[in-house]
Coordinates of C-alpha atoms in Angstrom, one line a residue:
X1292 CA 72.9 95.4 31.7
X1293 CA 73.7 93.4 34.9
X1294 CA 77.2 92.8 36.1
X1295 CA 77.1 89.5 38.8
X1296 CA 80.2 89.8 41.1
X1297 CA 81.2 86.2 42.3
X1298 CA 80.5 85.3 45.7
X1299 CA 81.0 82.7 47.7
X1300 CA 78.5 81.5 50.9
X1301 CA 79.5 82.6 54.1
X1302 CA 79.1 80.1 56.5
X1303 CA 79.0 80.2 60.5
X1304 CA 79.5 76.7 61.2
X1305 CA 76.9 73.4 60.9
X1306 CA 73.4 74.6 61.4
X1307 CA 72.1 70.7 61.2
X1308 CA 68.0 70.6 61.3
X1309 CA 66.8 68.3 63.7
X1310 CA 64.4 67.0 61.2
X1311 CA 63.5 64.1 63.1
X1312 CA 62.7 65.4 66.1
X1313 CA 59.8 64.4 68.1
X1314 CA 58.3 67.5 69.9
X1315 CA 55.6 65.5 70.9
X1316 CA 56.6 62.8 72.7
X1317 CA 59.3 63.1 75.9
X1318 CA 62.5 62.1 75.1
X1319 CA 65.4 62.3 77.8
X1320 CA 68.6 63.1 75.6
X1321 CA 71.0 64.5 77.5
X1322 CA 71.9 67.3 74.6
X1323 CA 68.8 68.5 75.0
X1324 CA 67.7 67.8 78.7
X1325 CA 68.8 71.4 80.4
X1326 CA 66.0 72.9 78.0
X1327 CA 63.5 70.3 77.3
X1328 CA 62.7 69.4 80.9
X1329 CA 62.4 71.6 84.5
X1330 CA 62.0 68.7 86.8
X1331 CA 61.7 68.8 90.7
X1332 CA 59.4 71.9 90.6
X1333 CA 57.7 71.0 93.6
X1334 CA 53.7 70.4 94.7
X1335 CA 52.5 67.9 92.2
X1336 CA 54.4 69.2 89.4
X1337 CA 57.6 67.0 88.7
X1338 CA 58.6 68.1 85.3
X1339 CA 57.9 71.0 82.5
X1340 CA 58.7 70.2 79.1
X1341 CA 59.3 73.4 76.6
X1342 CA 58.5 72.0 73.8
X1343 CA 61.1 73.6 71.9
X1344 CA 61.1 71.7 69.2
X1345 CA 57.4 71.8 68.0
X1346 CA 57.2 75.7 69.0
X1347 CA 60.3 76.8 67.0
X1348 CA 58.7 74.8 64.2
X1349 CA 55.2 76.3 64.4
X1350 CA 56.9 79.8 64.8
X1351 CA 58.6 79.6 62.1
X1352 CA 61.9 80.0 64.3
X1353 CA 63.6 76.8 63.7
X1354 CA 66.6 77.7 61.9
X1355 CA 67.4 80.1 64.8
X1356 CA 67.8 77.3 67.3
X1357 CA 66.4 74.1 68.6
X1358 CA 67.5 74.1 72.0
X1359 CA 66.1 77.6 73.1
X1360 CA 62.4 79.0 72.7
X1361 CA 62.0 81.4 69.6
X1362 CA 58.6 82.6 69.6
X1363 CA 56.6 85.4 67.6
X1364 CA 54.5 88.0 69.5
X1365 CA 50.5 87.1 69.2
X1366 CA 50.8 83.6 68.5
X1367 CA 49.8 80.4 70.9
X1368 CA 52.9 78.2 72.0
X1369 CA 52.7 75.5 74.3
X1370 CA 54.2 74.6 77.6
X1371 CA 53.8 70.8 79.2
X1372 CA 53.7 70.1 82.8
X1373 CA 54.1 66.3 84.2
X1374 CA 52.1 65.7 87.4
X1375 CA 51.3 63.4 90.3
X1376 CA 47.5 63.8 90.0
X1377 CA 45.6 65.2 87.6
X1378 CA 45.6 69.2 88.1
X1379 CA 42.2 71.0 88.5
X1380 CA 42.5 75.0 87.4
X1381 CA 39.7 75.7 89.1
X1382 CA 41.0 75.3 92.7
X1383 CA 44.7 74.6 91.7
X1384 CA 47.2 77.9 91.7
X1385 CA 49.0 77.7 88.8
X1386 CA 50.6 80.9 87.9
X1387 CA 53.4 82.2 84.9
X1388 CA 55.5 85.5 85.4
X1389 CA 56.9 86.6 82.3
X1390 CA 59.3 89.9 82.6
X1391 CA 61.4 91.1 80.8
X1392 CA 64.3 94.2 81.2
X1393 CA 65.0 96.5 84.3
X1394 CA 61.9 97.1 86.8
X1395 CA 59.8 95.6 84.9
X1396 CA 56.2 96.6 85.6
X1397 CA 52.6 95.8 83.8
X1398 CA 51.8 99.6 83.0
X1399 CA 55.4 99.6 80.8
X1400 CA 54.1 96.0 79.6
X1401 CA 57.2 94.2 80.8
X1402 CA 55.3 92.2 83.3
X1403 CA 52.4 89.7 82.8
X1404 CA 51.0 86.9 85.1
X1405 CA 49.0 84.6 83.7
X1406 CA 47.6 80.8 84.8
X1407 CA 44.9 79.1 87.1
X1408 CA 42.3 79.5 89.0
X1409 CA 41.4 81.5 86.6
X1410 CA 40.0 84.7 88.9
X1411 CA 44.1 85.1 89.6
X1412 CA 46.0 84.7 86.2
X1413 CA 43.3 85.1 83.9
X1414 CA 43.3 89.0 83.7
X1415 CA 47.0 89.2 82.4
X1416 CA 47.9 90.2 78.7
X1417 CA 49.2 87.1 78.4
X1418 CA 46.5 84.3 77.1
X1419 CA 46.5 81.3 78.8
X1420 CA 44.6 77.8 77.6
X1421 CA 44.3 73.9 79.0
X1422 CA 44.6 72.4 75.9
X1423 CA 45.1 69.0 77.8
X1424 CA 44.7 67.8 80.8
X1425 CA 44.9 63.6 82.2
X1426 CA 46.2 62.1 85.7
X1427 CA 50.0 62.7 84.7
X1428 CA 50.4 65.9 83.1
X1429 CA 48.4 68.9 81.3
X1430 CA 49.4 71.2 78.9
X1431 CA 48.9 75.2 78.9
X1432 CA 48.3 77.3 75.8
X1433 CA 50.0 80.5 76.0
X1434 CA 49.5 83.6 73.7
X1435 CA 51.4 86.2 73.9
X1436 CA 50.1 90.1 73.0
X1437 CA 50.4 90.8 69.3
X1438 CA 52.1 94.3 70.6
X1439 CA 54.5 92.6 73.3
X1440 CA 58.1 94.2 74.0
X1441 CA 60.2 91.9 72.0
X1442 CA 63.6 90.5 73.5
X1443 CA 64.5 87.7 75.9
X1444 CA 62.0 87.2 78.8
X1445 CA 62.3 85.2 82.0
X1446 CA 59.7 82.9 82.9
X1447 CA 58.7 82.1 86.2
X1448 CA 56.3 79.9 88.1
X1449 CA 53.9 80.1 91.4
X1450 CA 52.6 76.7 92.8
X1451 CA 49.8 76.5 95.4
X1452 CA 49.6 80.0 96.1
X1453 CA 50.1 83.7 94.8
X1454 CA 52.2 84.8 97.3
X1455 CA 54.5 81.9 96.8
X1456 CA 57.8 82.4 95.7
X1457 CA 58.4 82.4 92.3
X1458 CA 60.9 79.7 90.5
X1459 CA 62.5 80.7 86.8
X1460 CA 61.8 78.1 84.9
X1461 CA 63.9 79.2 81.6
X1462 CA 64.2 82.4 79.3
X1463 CA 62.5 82.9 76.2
X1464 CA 63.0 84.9 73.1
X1465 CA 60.0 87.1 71.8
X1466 CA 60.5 88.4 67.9
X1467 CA 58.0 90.3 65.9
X1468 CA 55.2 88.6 64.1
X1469 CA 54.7 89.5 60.1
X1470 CA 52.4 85.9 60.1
X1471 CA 49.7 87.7 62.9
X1472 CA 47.3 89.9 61.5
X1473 CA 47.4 92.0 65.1
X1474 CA 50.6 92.7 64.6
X1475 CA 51.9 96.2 63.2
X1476 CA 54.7 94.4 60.8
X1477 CA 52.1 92.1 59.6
X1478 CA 52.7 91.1 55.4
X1479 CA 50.0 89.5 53.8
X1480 CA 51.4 87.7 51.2
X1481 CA 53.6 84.2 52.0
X1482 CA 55.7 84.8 48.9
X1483 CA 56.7 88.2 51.0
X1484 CA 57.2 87.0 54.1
X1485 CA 59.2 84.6 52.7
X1486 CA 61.2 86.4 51.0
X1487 CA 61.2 89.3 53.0
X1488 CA 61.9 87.8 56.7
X1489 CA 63.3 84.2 55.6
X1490 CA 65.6 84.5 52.6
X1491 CA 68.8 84.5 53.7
X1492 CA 70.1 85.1 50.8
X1493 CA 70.0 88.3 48.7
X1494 CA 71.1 91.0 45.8
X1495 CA 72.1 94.5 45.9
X1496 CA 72.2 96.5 43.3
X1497 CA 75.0 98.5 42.5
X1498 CA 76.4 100.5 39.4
X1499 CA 75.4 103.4 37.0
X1500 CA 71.5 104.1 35.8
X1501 CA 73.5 102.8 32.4
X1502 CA 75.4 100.0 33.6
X1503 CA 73.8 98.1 37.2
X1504 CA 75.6 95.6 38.8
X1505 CA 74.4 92.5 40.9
X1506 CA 76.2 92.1 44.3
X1507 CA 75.1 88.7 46.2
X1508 CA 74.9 89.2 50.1
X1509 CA 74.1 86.7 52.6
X1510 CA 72.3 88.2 54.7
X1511 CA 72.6 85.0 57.3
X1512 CA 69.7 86.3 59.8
X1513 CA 69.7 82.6 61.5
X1514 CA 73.1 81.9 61.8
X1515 CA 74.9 81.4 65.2
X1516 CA 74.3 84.2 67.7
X1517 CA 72.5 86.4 65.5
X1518 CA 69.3 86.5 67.8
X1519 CA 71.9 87.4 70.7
X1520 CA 73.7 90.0 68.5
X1521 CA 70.6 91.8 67.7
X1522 CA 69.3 92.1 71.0
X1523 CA 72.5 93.7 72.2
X1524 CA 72.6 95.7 69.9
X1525 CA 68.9 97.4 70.9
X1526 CA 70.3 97.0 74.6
X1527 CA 73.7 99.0 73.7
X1528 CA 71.7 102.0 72.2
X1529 CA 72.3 105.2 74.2
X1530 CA 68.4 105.7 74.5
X1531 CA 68.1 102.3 76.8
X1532 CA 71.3 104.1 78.5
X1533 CA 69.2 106.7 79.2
X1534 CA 66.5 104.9 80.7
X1535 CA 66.4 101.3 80.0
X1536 CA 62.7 100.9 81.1
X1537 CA 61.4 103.0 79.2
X1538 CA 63.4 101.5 76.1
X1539 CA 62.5 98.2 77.1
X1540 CA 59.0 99.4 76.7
X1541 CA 58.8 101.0 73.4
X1542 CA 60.5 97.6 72.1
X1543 CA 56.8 96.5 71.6
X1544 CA 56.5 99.4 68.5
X1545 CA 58.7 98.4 65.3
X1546 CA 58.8 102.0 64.3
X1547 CA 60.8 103.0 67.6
X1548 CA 63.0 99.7 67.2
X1549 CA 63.5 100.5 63.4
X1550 CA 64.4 103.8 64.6
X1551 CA 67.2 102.4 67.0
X1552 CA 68.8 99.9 64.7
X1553 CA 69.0 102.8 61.8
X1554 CA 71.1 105.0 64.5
X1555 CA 73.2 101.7 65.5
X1556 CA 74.3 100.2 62.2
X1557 CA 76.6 103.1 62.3
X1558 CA 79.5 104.1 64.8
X1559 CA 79.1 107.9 64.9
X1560 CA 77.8 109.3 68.4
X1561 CA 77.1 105.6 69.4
X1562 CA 78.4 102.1 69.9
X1563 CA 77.0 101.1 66.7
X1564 CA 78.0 98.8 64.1
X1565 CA 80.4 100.3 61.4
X1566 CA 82.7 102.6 60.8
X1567 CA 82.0 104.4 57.2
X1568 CA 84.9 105.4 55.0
X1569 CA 84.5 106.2 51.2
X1570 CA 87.6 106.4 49.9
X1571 CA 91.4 104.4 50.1
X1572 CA 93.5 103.5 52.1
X1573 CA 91.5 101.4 54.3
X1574 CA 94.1 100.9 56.9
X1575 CA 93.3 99.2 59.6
X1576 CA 90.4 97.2 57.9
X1577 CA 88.3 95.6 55.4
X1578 CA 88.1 97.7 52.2
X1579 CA 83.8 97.8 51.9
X1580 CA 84.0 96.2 48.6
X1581 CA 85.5 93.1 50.3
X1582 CA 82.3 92.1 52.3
X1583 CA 80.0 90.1 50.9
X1584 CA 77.8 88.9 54.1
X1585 CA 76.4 90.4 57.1
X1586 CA 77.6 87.7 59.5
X1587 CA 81.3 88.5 60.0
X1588 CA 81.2 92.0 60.6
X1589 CA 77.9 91.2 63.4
X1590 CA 80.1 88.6 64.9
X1591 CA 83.5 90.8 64.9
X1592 CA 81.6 93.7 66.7
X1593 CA 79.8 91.2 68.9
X1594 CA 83.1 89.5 70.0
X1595 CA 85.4 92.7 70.2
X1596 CA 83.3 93.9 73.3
X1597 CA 81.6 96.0 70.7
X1598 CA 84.3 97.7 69.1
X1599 CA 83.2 99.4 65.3
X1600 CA 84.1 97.4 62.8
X1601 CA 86.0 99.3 59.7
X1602 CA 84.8 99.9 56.9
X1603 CA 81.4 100.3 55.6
X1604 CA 79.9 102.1 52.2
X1605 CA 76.0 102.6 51.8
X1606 CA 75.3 98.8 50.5
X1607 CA 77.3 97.1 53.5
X1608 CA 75.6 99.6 55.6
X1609 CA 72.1 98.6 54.5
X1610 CA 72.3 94.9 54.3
X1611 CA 74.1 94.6 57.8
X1612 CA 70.7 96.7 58.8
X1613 CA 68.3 94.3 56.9
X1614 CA 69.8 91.2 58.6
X1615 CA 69.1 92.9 62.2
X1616 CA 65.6 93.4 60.9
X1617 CA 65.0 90.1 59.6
X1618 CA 66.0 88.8 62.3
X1619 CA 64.1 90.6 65.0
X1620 CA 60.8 89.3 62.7
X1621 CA 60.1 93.1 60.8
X1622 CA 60.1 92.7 57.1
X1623 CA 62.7 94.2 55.0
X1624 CA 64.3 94.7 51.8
X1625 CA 67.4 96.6 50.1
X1626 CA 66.9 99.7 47.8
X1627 CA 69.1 101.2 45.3
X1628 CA 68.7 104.8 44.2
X1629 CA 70.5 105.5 41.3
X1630 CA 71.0 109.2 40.7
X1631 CA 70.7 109.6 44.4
X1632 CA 70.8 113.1 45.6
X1633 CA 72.2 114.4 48.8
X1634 CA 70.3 117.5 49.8
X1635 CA 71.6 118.9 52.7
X1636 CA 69.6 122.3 53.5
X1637 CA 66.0 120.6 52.5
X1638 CA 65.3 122.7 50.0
X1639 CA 64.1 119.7 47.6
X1640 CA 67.1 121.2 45.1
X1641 CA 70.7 120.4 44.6
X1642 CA 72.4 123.5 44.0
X1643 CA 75.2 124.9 41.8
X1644 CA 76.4 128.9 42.6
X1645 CA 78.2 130.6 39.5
X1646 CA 79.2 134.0 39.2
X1647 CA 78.5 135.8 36.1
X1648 CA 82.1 134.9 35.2
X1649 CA 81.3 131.6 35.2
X1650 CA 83.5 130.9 38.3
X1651 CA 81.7 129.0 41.5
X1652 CA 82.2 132.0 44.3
X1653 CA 80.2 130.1 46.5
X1654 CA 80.6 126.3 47.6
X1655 CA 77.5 123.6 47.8
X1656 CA 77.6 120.6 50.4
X1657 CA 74.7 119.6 47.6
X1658 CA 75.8 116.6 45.3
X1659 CA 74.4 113.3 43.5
X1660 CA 75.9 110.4 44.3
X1661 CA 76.2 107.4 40.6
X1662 CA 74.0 105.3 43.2
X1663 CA 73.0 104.9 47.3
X1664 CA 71.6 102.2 48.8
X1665 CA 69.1 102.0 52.2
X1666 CA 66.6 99.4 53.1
X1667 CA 62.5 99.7 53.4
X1668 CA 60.8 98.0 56.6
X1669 CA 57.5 96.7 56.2
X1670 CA 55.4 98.6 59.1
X1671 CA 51.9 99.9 60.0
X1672 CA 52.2 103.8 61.1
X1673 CA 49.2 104.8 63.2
X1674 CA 51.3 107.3 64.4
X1675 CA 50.7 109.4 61.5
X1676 CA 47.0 109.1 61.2
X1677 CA 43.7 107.1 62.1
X1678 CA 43.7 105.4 59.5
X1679 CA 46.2 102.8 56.8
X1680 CA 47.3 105.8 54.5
X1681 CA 50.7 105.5 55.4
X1682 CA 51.2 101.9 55.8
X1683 CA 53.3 99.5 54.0
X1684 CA 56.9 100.1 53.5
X1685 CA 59.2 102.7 55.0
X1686 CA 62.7 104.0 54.2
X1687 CA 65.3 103.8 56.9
X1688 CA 69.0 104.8 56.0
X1689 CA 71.7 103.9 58.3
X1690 CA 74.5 105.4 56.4
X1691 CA 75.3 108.6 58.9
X1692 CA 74.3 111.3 56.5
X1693 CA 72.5 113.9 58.4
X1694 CA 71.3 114.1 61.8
X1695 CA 67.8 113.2 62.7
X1696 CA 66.6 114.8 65.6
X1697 CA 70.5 114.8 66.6
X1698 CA 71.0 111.4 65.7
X1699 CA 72.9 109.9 62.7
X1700 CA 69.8 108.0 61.7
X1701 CA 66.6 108.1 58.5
X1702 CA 63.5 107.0 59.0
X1703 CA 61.2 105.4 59.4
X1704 CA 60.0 107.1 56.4
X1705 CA 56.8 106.4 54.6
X1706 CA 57.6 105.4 50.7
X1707 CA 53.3 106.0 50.1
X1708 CA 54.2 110.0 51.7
X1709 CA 57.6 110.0 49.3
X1710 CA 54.7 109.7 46.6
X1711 CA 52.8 111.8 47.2
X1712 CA 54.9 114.9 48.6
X1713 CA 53.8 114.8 52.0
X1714 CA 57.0 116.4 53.5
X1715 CA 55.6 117.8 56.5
X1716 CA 55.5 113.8 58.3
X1717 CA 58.0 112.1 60.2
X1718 CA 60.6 110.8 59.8
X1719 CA 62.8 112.6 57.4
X1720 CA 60.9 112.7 54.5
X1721 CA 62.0 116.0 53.3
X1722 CA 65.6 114.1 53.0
X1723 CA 64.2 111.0 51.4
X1724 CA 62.2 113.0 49.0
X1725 CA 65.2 115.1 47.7
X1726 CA 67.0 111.5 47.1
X1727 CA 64.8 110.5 44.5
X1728 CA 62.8 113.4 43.3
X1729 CA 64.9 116.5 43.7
X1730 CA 65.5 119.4 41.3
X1731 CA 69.0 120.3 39.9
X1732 CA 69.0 124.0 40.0
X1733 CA 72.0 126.4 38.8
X1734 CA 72.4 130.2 39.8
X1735 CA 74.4 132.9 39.3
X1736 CA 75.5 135.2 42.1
X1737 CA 75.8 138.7 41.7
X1738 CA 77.8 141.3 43.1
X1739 CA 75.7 142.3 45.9
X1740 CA 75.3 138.2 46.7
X1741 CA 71.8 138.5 45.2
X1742 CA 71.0 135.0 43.2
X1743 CA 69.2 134.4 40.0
X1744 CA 68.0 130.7 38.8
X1745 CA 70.0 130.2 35.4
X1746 CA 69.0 126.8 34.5
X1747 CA 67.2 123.2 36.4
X1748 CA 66.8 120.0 35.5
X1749 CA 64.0 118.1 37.0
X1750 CA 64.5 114.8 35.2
X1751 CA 67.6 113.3 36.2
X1752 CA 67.5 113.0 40.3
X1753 CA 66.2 109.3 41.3
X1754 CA 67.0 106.6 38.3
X1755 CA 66.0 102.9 38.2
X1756 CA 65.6 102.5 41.7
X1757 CA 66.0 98.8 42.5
X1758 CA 65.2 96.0 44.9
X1759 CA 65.8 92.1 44.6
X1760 CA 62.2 90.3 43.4
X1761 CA 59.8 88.5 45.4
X1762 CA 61.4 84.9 45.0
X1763 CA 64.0 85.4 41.3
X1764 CA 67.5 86.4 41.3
X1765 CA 66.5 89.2 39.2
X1766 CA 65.9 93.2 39.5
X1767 CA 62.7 94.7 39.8
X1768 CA 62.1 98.6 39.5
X1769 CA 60.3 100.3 41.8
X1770 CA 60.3 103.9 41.1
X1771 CA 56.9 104.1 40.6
X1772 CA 56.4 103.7 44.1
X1773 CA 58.8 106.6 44.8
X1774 CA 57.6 108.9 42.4
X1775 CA 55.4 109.6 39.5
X1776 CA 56.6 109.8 35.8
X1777 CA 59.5 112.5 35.1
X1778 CA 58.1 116.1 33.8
X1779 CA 54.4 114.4 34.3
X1780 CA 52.1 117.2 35.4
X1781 CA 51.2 115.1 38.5
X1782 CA 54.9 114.8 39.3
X1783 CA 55.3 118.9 39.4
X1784 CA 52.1 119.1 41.4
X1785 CA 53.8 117.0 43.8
X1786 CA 56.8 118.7 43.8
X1787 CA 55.3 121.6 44.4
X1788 CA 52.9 120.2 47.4
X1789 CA 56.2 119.1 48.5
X1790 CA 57.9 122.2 48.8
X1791 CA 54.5 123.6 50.5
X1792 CA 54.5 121.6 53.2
X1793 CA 58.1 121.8 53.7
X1794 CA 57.9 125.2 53.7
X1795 CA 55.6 125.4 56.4
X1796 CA 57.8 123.4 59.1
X1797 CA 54.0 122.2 60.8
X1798 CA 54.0 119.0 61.3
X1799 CA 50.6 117.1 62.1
X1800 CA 49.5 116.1 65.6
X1801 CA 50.8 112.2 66.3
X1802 CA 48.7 109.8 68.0
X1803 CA 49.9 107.6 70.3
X1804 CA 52.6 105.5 69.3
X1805 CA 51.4 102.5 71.8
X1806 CA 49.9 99.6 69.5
X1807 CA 46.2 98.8 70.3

């Protein structure tokens, strides 16, 4: 049985199409001049037209914005220059700069140049083209790499010579790619990606295992300022603090940015997002039930120089996280685990301690929660092994739990090593796999403190666990993807592999978590 809770649209203000633009021919209209033309550039160039209009479009980045470049990593965009004569790229210097964060430098892959002749700007990461060229203008083909930093890049031209000095010509906004087969958060399916990154519209399930209810989010990934918001956020984490180029750099590896916006959706030992309370009053705030979008609370922290906003629960939690991952191009979806354990020794059990009087002498920080929501990012892991075994979708949690590697964060966590017990991988599977598949064990405590098992469960952990379907307003179950079938001898087997490898506390040797 479903209950719908009413909801009404949040909306950020007119977001009016330009449907009838014309990104192909010129057009000087002063609302869109600043971006659409660079004129005066020197040499024989006179003007550079972005092309924002028919890039957005082909990058699938028009509901973001029409007046800035939005472009995904690993696919061509194109950049028109008006001339005097007709340019020749043999003998003609025509070089690009991109950069992008703090000393930026082309080991860290924050620094490409790229252009004509081609023995100058033709060795750059960036791809370059001339995919037109006559007496007044030519037009350059630029690819980005399918494993770029994402984030806002400035770009910068060289006329006549390498040495000469540079001239910024505009920024530009890089975003992952799931439509490029190069890239690690590529999805295969349109109905996915269209669901997955484009809906901005959602459900979250909420409830009992008997009695699930249907909350409607908007999720609002391409309202106003959400591309700003999100890159903040990855610039306000206290790793980029640390050392912002090295941050900057690992911005080109969705499992480090999923990471990082896991750890910044919540306030505890950061600047993040939310501040979580589970229980009245709510003083001082919005009660969590009283949310229904991700916008507002984005825009509040955005606006309040960064301020947490009050209050979150798990659901608010993980849809405010899958807008920020829509957003920045990485698929995503919202889970609900019904039954959901909290296991916090990883023992794989939730634990009960009675004495032989019946009494509980001893307290548990164990407990199972009627339901707990988190969100799955659709990501390659190479990081894990040489080959695709652990690709696909991944768990991250951003409701602050239990520390991760000192960090109030979960995940990325395989759902495929979930399955199968593989407890001994990163991140946090040990956690995840207790959610959904742990054992409810009672003991008795004697005298002398010794313990005896009295009596487990291994049925009732992990119920109807729940995600919105692939273009319907209606539930679909995945638990078989988390687990196999209660009491099944395969399920124990894992189980038991799980506590195995758990027990062993060796995990295996990571390759290189630089894309290729």
């Amino acid at each position: 049985m479903h209950l719908r809770i009413p909801f009404t649209p949040y909306r950020a203000g007119s977001r009016k199409l330009m449907a009838d633009f014309d990104c192909d021919t010129f057009r000087d209209i002063k609302a869109n001049c600043k971006v659409e033309v660079k004129p005066n550039l020197g040499e024989y160039i006179t003007k550079l037209k972005l092309c924002v209009g028919r890039n957005n479009t082909e990058h699938r980045t028009d509901e973001i914005s029409v007046n800035r470049l939005m472009l995904r990593r690993g696919q061509r965009f194109q950049l028109t220059f008006f001339t005097t004569r007709q340019v020749r790229p043999d003998t003609d210097t025509v070089l690009l700069t991109v950069e992008i964060g703090p000393s930026p430098s082309e080991s860290k892959g924050t620094h490409s140049v790229f252009g004509f002749p081609w023995h100058l700007g033709g060795k750059g990461r960036w791809k370059v083209e001339l995919v037109e060229s006559c007496s007044s203008s030519f037009t350059m083909g630029i690819t980005s790499p399918a494993d770029a930093c994402v984030g806002s890049y400035k770009l910068s031209i060289r006329l006549g010579s390498e040495n000469a000095i540079p001239r910024q010509l505009t920024n530009l906004v890089l975003l992952f790619n799931p439509w490029c087969a190069e890239d690690w958060v590529y999805l295969p399916q349109e109905a996915e990606r269209q669901e997955y990154v484009m809906a901005e519209q959602g459900i979250i399930y909420t409830g009992t295992r008997h009695y699930i209810g249907a909350r409607d989010w908007n999720y609002g990934q391409f309202e106003e300022d959400m591309v700003d918001i999100c890159m903040k956020l990855l610039d306000m984490n206290p790793k980029c603090f640390r050392d912002a180029a090295e941050d900057f750099s690992a911005r080109c590896n969705p499992i480090y940015v999923a990471r990082v916006v896991s750890a910044m959706i919540n306030s505890n030992g950061d600047n993040g997002i939310l501040v979580g309370l589970w229980q009245p009053p709510y003083s001082g705030g919005v009660a969590p039930t009283h949310w229904d979008g991700s916008v507002d609370i984005l825009q509040r922290w955005y606006t309040s120089n960064f301020s947490p906003v009050k209050y979150g629960q798990c659901w608010v939690f993980a849809a405010v996280m899958c807008t920020v991952l829509r957003c920045l191009g990485i698929p995503c979806r919202v889970v609900t685990n019904f039954q959901s354990a909290h296991d916090t020794d990883k023992s794989l059990t939730i634990d009960k301690y009675y004495s032989d009087n019946g009494l509980q002498p001893k307290e548990s920080h164990d407990s199972v929660w009627n339901f707990h929501v988190w969100v799955e990012g659709w990501m390659k892991r190479p990081d894990l092994c040489g080959d695709s075994t652990y690709d696909g979708w991944q768990v991250l949690d951003p409701t602050p739990q239990e520390k991760s590697a000192g960090v109030f964060c979960c995940g990325p966590c395989p759902v495929k090593a979930v399955l199968e017990g593989h407890t001994d991988l990163k991140y946090d599977i040990p956690f995840v796999f207790s959610e959904v598949n742990a054992d409810q064990v009672n003991w008795i405590v004697q005298s002398n403190d010794s313990k005896e098992r009295l009596h487990s469960d291994s049925s009732q952990i992990g119920q109807n666990i729940s995600t919105k379907a692939v273009g319907a307003d209606r539930r679909e179950d995945i638990t078989a993807c988390y687990k196999y079938p209660e009491v099944s001898k395969k399920e124990r087997l894992v189980f038991e592999e799980a506590v195995r490898r758990g027990n062993e506390h060796k995990p295996r040797p990571e390759l290189s978590l630089k894309p290729t």
